[in-house]
């Protein structure tokens, strides 16, 4: 989704279908986003609707998130959740995302994008987006919204050696899985628990 003003930012003429080129593009993009989000059943209806109602800005937010975190494999589902939280709490969020997206360049380092964003008055937006991805929350204090816990990016660097901090000793929701099988010691041989009626009894003559 390139930020091309000739496609998504200008008024276009009717093309014989009763819809403008921009309306057709938005409809197709919305359908693509909706199809993509079907793979994330944990999303609420509101989160799906926010992304599909403004699919161009959602796509720009996703690309900005990849650039500013330097993670190409960020979750589309988490992106929709974070996008929804920002979108519904900050009226100017779509316009700011569009401006930030225009600053993204191919192969650009995150620190360079952050510096350019600061120069254009978007430094705070970058900080909020990075914080959301790395902590899994949007906002602060009692107004904060939990988006993710174990999937927060701050746990990725140590994911191969450390369990995500939790009261559950083996990671979040470990207790929901079946407990591991316990090995029986030799002294607990099954023969000891055989009922007498099941053994061969030799009668006295």
XYZ file of N, CA and C in Angstrom:
615
model
N 0.830 -1.188 0.000
C 0.000 0.000 0.000
C 0.875 1.253 0.000
N 1.188 1.770 -1.141
C 2.037 2.947 -1.222
C 1.214 4.201 -0.974
N 1.839 5.165 -0.327
C 1.158 6.419 -0.030
C 1.235 7.312 -1.255
N 0.489 6.965 -2.302
C 0.504 7.680 -3.565
C -0.706 8.600 -3.622
N -0.510 9.927 -3.526
C -1.639 10.872 -3.509
C -2.524 10.737 -4.738
N -1.955 10.315 -5.866
C -2.759 10.202 -7.073
C -3.767 9.069 -6.978
N -3.558 8.173 -6.008
C -4.451 7.031 -5.872
C -5.379 7.164 -4.678
N -4.815 7.489 -3.512
C -5.623 7.472 -2.299
C -5.870 8.844 -1.707
N -5.303 9.879 -2.288
C -5.440 11.184 -1.656
C -6.125 12.225 -2.498
N -6.656 11.862 -3.651
C -7.257 12.864 -4.508
C -8.642 12.443 -4.936
N -9.441 13.411 -5.392
C -10.765 13.104 -5.901
C -10.624 12.545 -7.311
N -11.261 11.432 -7.577
C -11.151 10.814 -8.876
C -12.490 10.850 -9.576
N -12.457 10.662 -10.867
C -13.677 10.761 -11.660
C -14.406 9.431 -11.694
N -15.669 9.485 -12.066
C -16.450 8.263 -12.212
C -15.863 7.440 -13.356
N -15.910 6.118 -13.213
C -15.311 5.259 -14.225
C -16.327 4.368 -14.920
N -17.598 4.744 -14.857
C -18.622 3.966 -15.528
C -19.285 2.937 -14.650
N -18.776 2.733 -13.462
C -19.345 1.740 -12.551
C -20.232 2.380 -11.495
N -20.251 3.692 -11.455
C -21.011 4.369 -10.409
C -20.179 4.667 -9.187
N -18.917 4.227 -9.189
C -18.000 4.467 -8.078
C -16.736 5.121 -8.605
N -16.123 5.955 -7.782
C -14.864 6.571 -8.182
C -13.745 5.550 -8.029
N -12.618 5.853 -8.644
C -11.454 4.960 -8.545
C -11.034 4.803 -7.088
N -11.094 5.892 -6.338
C -10.700 5.842 -4.937
C -11.642 4.946 -4.143
N -12.939 5.025 -4.427
C -13.913 4.197 -3.712
C -13.712 2.719 -4.026
N -13.412 2.419 -5.285
C -13.164 1.034 -5.664
C -11.911 0.490 -4.977
N -10.858 1.315 -4.953
C -9.623 0.901 -4.303
C -9.847 0.651 -2.817
N -10.591 1.551 -2.178
C -10.859 1.388 -0.753
C -11.661 0.123 -0.495
N -12.641 -0.159 -1.363
C -13.451 -1.353 -1.190
C -12.640 -2.624 -1.324
N -11.755 -2.667 -2.331
C -10.910 -3.837 -2.533
C -9.927 -4.016 -1.382
N -9.334 -2.906 -0.946
C -8.384 -2.967 0.163
C -9.070 -3.412 1.442
N -10.277 -2.916 1.676
C -11.041 -3.306 2.858
C -11.320 -4.798 2.851
N -11.662 -5.335 1.680
C -11.933 -6.775 1.570
C -10.670 -7.588 1.841
N -9.525 -7.106 1.364
C -8.261 -7.795 1.602
C -7.917 -7.813 3.084
N -8.120 -6.673 3.745
C -7.839 -6.592 5.182
C -8.764 -7.529 5.947
N -10.049 -7.523 5.599
C -11.030 -8.372 6.282
C -10.653 -9.847 6.137
N -10.223 -10.235 4.933
C -9.818 -11.620 4.698
C -8.594 -11.985 5.528
N -7.639 -11.072 5.601
C -6.419 -11.313 6.374
C -6.734 -11.500 7.858
N -7.634 -10.685 8.376
C -7.943 -10.723 9.804
C -8.782 -11.930 10.202
N -9.307 -12.663 9.221
C -10.050 -13.883 9.543
C -9.158 -14.911 10.230
N -7.860 -14.795 10.013
C -6.920 -15.728 10.630
C -6.626 -15.428 12.085
N -7.294 -14.419 12.640
C -7.059 -14.052 14.040
C -8.394 -14.055 14.789
N -8.863 -15.232 15.211
C -10.183 -15.344 15.853
C -10.305 -14.611 17.180
N -9.174 -14.236 17.786
C -9.225 -13.552 19.082
C -9.598 -12.076 18.946
N -9.646 -11.554 17.728
C -9.990 -10.143 17.537
C -11.471 -9.904 17.814
N -11.761 -8.765 18.434
C -13.152 -8.397 18.671
C -13.744 -7.833 17.379
N -15.053 -7.742 17.333
C -15.713 -7.192 16.155
C -15.309 -5.741 15.931
N -15.164 -4.992 17.020
C -14.768 -3.579 16.916
C -13.377 -3.442 16.306
N -12.454 -4.316 16.702
C -11.090 -4.256 16.180
C -11.059 -4.571 14.688
N -11.852 -5.530 14.262
C -11.917 -5.860 12.837
C -12.545 -4.720 12.043
N -13.626 -4.143 12.591
C -14.332 -3.078 11.883
C -13.468 -1.839 11.720
N -12.708 -1.494 12.752
C -11.851 -0.305 12.673
C -10.832 -0.451 11.552
N -10.231 -1.627 11.447
C -9.219 -1.860 10.416
C -9.828 -1.872 9.022
N -11.004 -2.493 8.876
C -11.611 -2.605 7.546
C -12.294 -1.317 7.104
N -12.717 -0.483 8.056
C -13.357 0.780 7.693
C -12.352 1.814 7.211
N -11.104 1.696 7.641
C -10.060 2.626 7.199
C -8.833 1.799 6.803
N -8.973 0.962 5.770
C -7.919 -0.001 5.431
C -6.612 0.615 4.973
N -6.674 1.773 4.306
C -5.435 2.407 3.840
C -4.585 2.854 5.025
N -5.213 3.506 5.990
C -4.474 3.957 7.180
C -3.982 2.756 7.988
N -4.796 1.697 8.047
C -4.370 0.487 8.758
C -3.131 -0.111 8.084
N -3.138 -0.159 6.752
C -1.972 -0.663 6.039
C -0.745 0.197 6.271
N -0.950 1.503 6.302
C 0.164 2.408 6.574
C 0.698 2.207 7.989
N -0.216 1.999 8.938
C 0.198 1.763 10.323
C 1.023 0.486 10.426
N 0.606 -0.540 9.719
C 1.340 -1.811 9.747
C 2.761 -1.632 9.207
N 2.892 -0.919 8.086
C 4.205 -0.685 7.492
C 5.076 0.201 8.389
N 4.463 1.208 9.005
C 5.188 2.069 9.938
C 5.679 1.245 11.127
N 4.838 0.354 11.623
C 5.205 -0.487 12.762
C 6.389 -1.381 12.423
N 6.379 -1.958 11.225
C 7.518 -2.772 10.789
C 8.798 -1.944 10.743
N 8.684 -0.730 10.227
C 9.863 0.119 10.063
C 10.418 0.586 11.403
N 9.545 0.980 12.298
C 10.009 1.590 13.551
C 10.464 0.551 14.573
N 9.984 -0.702 14.431
C 10.434 -1.761 15.342
C 11.531 -2.618 14.721
N 11.692 -2.491 13.398
C 12.632 -3.310 12.634
C 12.303 -4.800 12.754
N 11.028 -5.099 12.883
C 10.541 -6.483 12.893
C 9.601 -6.648 11.709
N 9.971 -7.489 10.766
C 9.135 -7.700 9.594
C 7.967 -8.635 9.878
N 8.129 -9.523 10.868
C 7.119 -10.541 11.128
C 6.209 -10.195 12.300
N 5.820 -8.946 12.421
C 4.886 -8.577 13.476
C 3.502 -9.129 13.153
N 2.720 -9.376 14.192
C 1.408 -9.993 14.030
C 0.383 -9.028 13.449
N -0.329 -9.487 12.415
C -1.409 -8.683 11.863
C -2.547 -8.516 12.861
N -2.762 -9.544 13.690
C -3.809 -9.464 14.703
C -3.485 -8.439 15.774
N -2.260 -8.486 16.277
C -1.843 -7.500 17.280
C -1.855 -6.101 16.694
N -1.483 -5.996 15.421
C -1.503 -4.699 14.749
C -2.914 -4.125 14.727
N -3.903 -4.972 14.454
C -5.296 -4.514 14.434
C -5.748 -4.068 15.825
N -5.286 -4.765 16.856
C -5.659 -4.402 18.226
C -5.051 -3.064 18.633
N -3.761 -2.893 18.348
C -3.088 -1.636 18.687
C -3.684 -0.488 17.878
N -3.909 -0.736 16.599
C -4.502 0.272 15.715
C -5.866 0.716 16.244
N -6.688 -0.221 16.649
C -8.020 0.095 17.168
C -7.942 0.945 18.436
N -7.024 0.595 19.334
C -6.884 1.333 20.591
C -6.475 2.784 20.344
N -5.523 2.998 19.441
C -5.100 4.356 19.111
C -6.200 5.109 18.354
N -6.793 4.431 17.388
C -7.778 5.044 16.505
C -8.964 5.593 17.287
N -9.401 4.846 18.284
C -10.594 5.227 19.035
C -10.309 6.204 20.187
N -9.046 6.387 20.506
C -8.715 7.284 21.617
C -8.090 8.606 21.169
N -7.634 8.659 19.906
C -6.973 9.861 19.411
C -7.562 10.269 18.051
N -8.372 11.319 18.029
C -9.042 11.744 16.792
C -8.095 12.037 15.635
N -6.891 12.538 15.933
C -5.959 12.901 14.865
C -5.025 11.760 14.483
N -5.249 10.591 15.015
C -4.353 9.459 14.771
C -4.227 9.106 13.286
N -5.316 8.981 12.537
C -5.188 8.643 11.113
C -4.314 9.635 10.339
N -4.517 10.928 10.570
C -3.736 11.942 9.860
C -2.264 11.858 10.234
N -1.985 11.605 11.508
C -0.592 11.505 11.944
C 0.097 10.277 11.365
N -0.618 9.165 11.319
C -0.050 7.938 10.742
C 0.283 8.150 9.272
N -0.603 8.816 8.555
C -0.374 9.076 7.137
C 0.871 9.936 6.936
N 1.062 10.939 7.785
C 2.245 11.798 7.700
C 3.515 11.005 8.017
N 3.426 10.128 9.037
C 4.586 9.333 9.427
C 4.928 8.324 8.332
N 3.911 7.753 7.729
C 4.137 6.778 6.654
C 4.871 7.416 5.470
N 4.587 8.683 5.213
C 5.234 9.388 4.105
C 6.735 9.563 4.334
N 7.182 9.414 5.576
C 8.596 9.586 5.911
C 9.390 8.283 5.824
N 8.684 7.156 5.687
C 9.349 5.850 5.641
C 10.013 5.647 4.287
N 11.291 5.251 4.326
C 12.049 5.005 3.104
C 12.545 3.555 3.103
N 12.702 2.943 1.929
C 13.205 1.567 1.850
C 14.576 1.430 2.506
N 14.736 0.404 3.318
C 16.021 0.142 3.964
C 16.393 1.121 5.067
N 15.452 1.935 5.490
C 15.713 2.967 6.502
C 15.846 2.356 7.899
N 16.857 2.760 8.644
C 17.027 2.281 10.010
C 15.996 2.947 10.913
N 15.599 2.237 11.963
C 14.576 2.760 12.864
C 15.021 4.072 13.509
N 16.283 4.156 13.879
C 16.769 5.374 14.533
C 16.722 6.568 13.580
N 16.940 6.303 12.285
C 16.873 7.388 11.300
C 15.435 7.860 11.106
N 14.510 6.895 11.074
C 13.097 7.252 10.957
C 12.642 8.034 12.185
N 13.106 7.624 13.334
C 12.749 8.323 14.570
C 13.249 9.762 14.549
N 14.451 9.968 14.052
C 15.024 11.315 14.000
C 14.249 12.205 13.026
N 13.918 11.648 11.854
C 13.147 12.406 10.869
C 11.760 12.725 11.418
N 11.170 11.771 12.138
C 9.843 11.978 12.725
C 9.875 13.124 13.734
N 10.933 13.178 14.546
C 11.065 14.253 15.528
C 11.134 15.610 14.828
N 11.873 15.655 13.734
C 12.022 16.907 12.992
C 10.700 17.375 12.387
N 9.772 16.433 12.202
C 8.477 16.764 11.623
C 7.351 16.767 12.662
N 7.727 16.840 13.927
C 6.734 16.920 14.992
C 5.983 15.634 15.270
N 6.564 14.488 14.852
C 5.894 13.200 15.037
C 6.660 12.277 15.983
N 7.597 12.839 16.709
C 8.411 12.039 17.619
C 7.588 11.348 18.701
N 6.600 12.047 19.237
C 5.759 11.470 20.298
C 4.947 10.300 19.768
N 4.461 10.410 18.538
C 3.699 9.325 17.933
C 4.574 8.082 17.794
N 5.798 8.253 17.347
C 6.724 7.134 17.208
C 6.942 6.460 18.555
N 7.139 7.261 19.601
C 7.348 6.717 20.942
C 6.147 5.907 21.400
N 4.943 6.406 21.134
C 3.731 5.694 21.555
C 3.585 4.365 20.808
N 3.896 4.364 19.523
C 3.772 3.137 18.739
C 4.791 2.096 19.189
N 6.034 2.525 19.367
C 7.084 1.603 19.816
C 6.742 1.044 21.197
N 6.279 1.909 22.093
C 5.918 1.474 23.442
C 4.803 0.435 23.398
N 3.823 0.653 22.547
C 2.703 -0.287 22.431
C 3.181 -1.664 21.986
N 4.050 -1.693 20.994
C 4.531 -2.976 20.484
C 5.428 -3.692 21.488
N 6.285 -2.944 22.181
C 7.243 -3.599 23.070
C 6.661 -3.955 24.437
N 5.716 -3.193 24.931
C 5.123 -3.498 26.238
C 3.784 -4.219 26.127
N 3.173 -4.170 24.951
C 1.879 -4.811 24.787
C 0.730 -4.007 25.356
N 0.935 -2.731 25.626
C -0.120 -1.877 26.183
C -0.179 -0.548 25.426
N -1.368 0.034 25.417
C -1.571 1.358 24.822
C -2.096 2.273 25.917
N -1.437 3.419 26.109
C -1.860 4.344 27.152
C -1.101 4.141 28.447
N -1.494 4.910 29.460
C -0.796 4.866 30.746
C -1.793 4.809 31.903
N -1.323 4.256 33.005
C -2.124 4.242 34.233
C -3.451 3.517 34.078
N -4.476 4.086 34.714
C -5.795 3.455 34.702
C -6.447 3.492 33.325
N -5.914 4.308 32.421
C -6.476 4.404 31.078
C -5.763 3.479 30.083
N -4.790 2.725 30.564
C -4.032 1.862 29.659
C -4.878 0.670 29.209
N -4.597 0.195 28.011
C -5.315 -0.931 27.422
C -4.311 -2.053 27.166
N -4.569 -3.225 27.722
C -3.681 -4.373 27.513
C -3.969 -5.003 26.155
N -2.953 -5.080 25.328
C -3.093 -5.669 23.996
C -2.529 -7.087 23.974
N -1.351 -7.244 24.503
C -0.694 -8.553 24.503
C 0.218 -8.648 25.715
N 0.516 -9.875 26.134
C 1.444 -10.057 27.252
C 2.654 -10.850 26.774
N 2.477 -12.144 26.608
C 3.621 -12.965 26.212
C 4.118 -12.646 24.803
N 3.274 -12.023 23.965
C 3.673 -11.696 22.598
C 4.267 -10.298 22.459
N 4.427 -9.571 23.570
C 5.044 -8.247 23.518
C 6.480 -8.388 23.003
N 6.911 -7.461 22.165
C 8.222 -7.579 21.519
C 9.386 -7.557 22.499
N 9.185 -7.017 23.695
C 10.313 -6.933 24.631
C 10.784 -8.317 25.088
N 9.960 -9.350 24.884
C 10.357 -10.690 25.306
C 11.057 -11.476 24.200
N 11.059 -10.974 22.980
C 11.657 -11.722 21.870
C 13.160 -11.947 22.006
N 13.947 -10.942 22.432
C 15.389 -11.154 22.492
C 15.817 -12.305 23.408
N 15.009 -12.655 24.397
C 15.388 -13.714 25.342
C 14.462 -14.926 25.231
N 13.681 -14.984 24.163
C 12.689 -16.058 24.043
C 13.311 -17.450 23.948
N 14.581 -17.529 23.538
C 15.220 -18.840 23.414
C 15.813 -19.337 24.726
N 15.806 -18.490 25.759
C 16.415 -18.917 27.011
C 15.616 -18.642 28.266
N 14.672 -17.714 28.208
C 13.909 -17.358 29.397
C 12.410 -17.452 29.146
N 11.681 -17.885 30.176
C 10.225 -17.949 30.105
C 9.679 -16.555 30.393
N 8.589 -16.187 29.725
C 7.961 -14.893 29.986
C 7.578 -14.816 31.460
N 7.958 -13.750 32.182
C 7.650 -13.641 33.616
C 6.158 -13.810 33.912
N 5.853 -14.674 34.844
C 4.467 -14.932 35.210
C 4.434 -15.687 36.531
N 3.305 -15.662 37.217
C 3.146 -16.443 38.434
C 3.146 -17.936 38.121
N 2.840 -18.282 36.888
C 2.818 -19.678 36.469
C 4.240 -20.058 36.062
N 4.830 -21.041 36.728
C 6.242 -21.332 36.575
C 6.728 -21.658 35.184
N 5.865 -22.146 34.308
C 6.296 -22.533 32.978
C 5.700 -21.673 31.876
N 5.385 -20.431 32.193
C 4.889 -19.521 31.180
C 3.394 -19.277 31.269
N 2.906 -18.229 30.590
C 1.488 -17.873 30.636
C 0.572 -19.019 30.212
N -0.477 -19.250 30.991
C -1.514 -20.252 30.700
C -0.987 -21.679 30.676
N 0.180 -21.913 31.300
C 0.729 -23.267 31.348
C -0.242 -24.233 32.020
N -0.970 -23.709 33.009
C -1.872 -24.565 33.783
C -3.059 -25.080 32.968
N -3.286 -24.535 31.781
C -4.418 -24.984 30.972
C -4.107 -26.262 30.200
N -2.835 -26.607 30.119
C -2.454 -27.824 29.391
C -2.508 -29.031 30.318
N -2.613 -30.213 29.735
C -2.628 -31.442 30.535
C -1.287 -31.595 31.235
N -1.286 -32.028 32.496
C -0.016 -32.186 33.213
C 0.829 -33.277 32.578
N 2.146 -33.178 32.657
C 3.015 -34.203 32.059
C 2.873 -35.527 32.791
N 3.090 -36.613 32.082
C 2.989 -37.939 32.690
C 4.101 -38.129 33.704
N 3.761 -38.765 34.837
C 4.737 -39.015 35.900
C 5.232 -40.454 35.815
N 6.536 -40.632 35.911
C 7.113 -41.979 35.856
C 6.880 -42.697 37.182
N 6.479 -43.970 37.129
C 6.226 -44.757 38.340
C 7.509 -45.446 38.793
N 7.855 -45.356 40.075
C 9.054 -46.046 40.576
C 8.851 -47.564 40.565
N 9.952 -48.319 40.583
C 9.890 -49.780 40.547
C 9.092 -50.347 41.716
N 9.165 -49.677 42.862
C 8.465 -50.175 44.050
C 6.952 -50.125 43.910
N 6.496 -49.379 42.879
C 5.065 -49.254 42.655
C 4.641 -50.113 41.472
N 5.270 -51.281 41.344
C 4.980 -52.186 40.256
C 3.500 -52.555 40.221
N 2.942 -52.636 39.015
C 1.507 -52.884 38.877
C 1.085 -54.207 39.494
N 2.011 -55.194 39.596
C 1.655 -56.505 40.152
C 1.209 -56.407 41.605
N 1.674 -55.398 42.302
C 1.315 -55.247 43.719
C -0.143 -54.892 43.883
N -0.746 -54.342 42.830
C -2.120 -53.857 42.947
C -3.123 -54.795 42.255
N -2.644 -56.003 41.912
C -3.530 -56.983 41.279
C -4.459 -57.583 42.314
N -5.754 -57.637 42.029
C -6.752 -58.169 42.965
C -6.540 -59.669 43.131
N -6.679 -60.179 44.332
C -6.462 -61.609 44.583
C -7.278 -62.511 43.665
N -8.492 -62.083 43.301
C -9.345 -62.919 42.459
C -8.789 -63.077 41.057
N -7.846 -62.183 40.696
C -7.293 -62.221 39.358
C -6.068 -63.109 39.267
N -5.570 -63.617 40.420
C -4.374 -64.466 40.426
C -4.772 -65.927 40.387
N -3.839 -66.744 39.973
C -4.071 -68.202 39.939
C -3.880 -68.770 41.347
N -4.927 -69.330 41.916
C -4.860 -69.903 43.267
C -4.811 -71.422 43.166
N -3.814 -72.019 43.808
C -3.688 -73.480 43.787
C -4.395 -74.045 45.012
N -5.459 -74.855 44.822
C -6.206 -75.440 45.950
C -5.480 -76.605 46.542
N -5.660 -76.788 47.836
C -5.019 -77.908 48.521
C -5.813 -79.191 48.254
N -5.116 -80.291 48.048
C -5.776 -81.551 47.789
C -6.311 -82.130 49.090
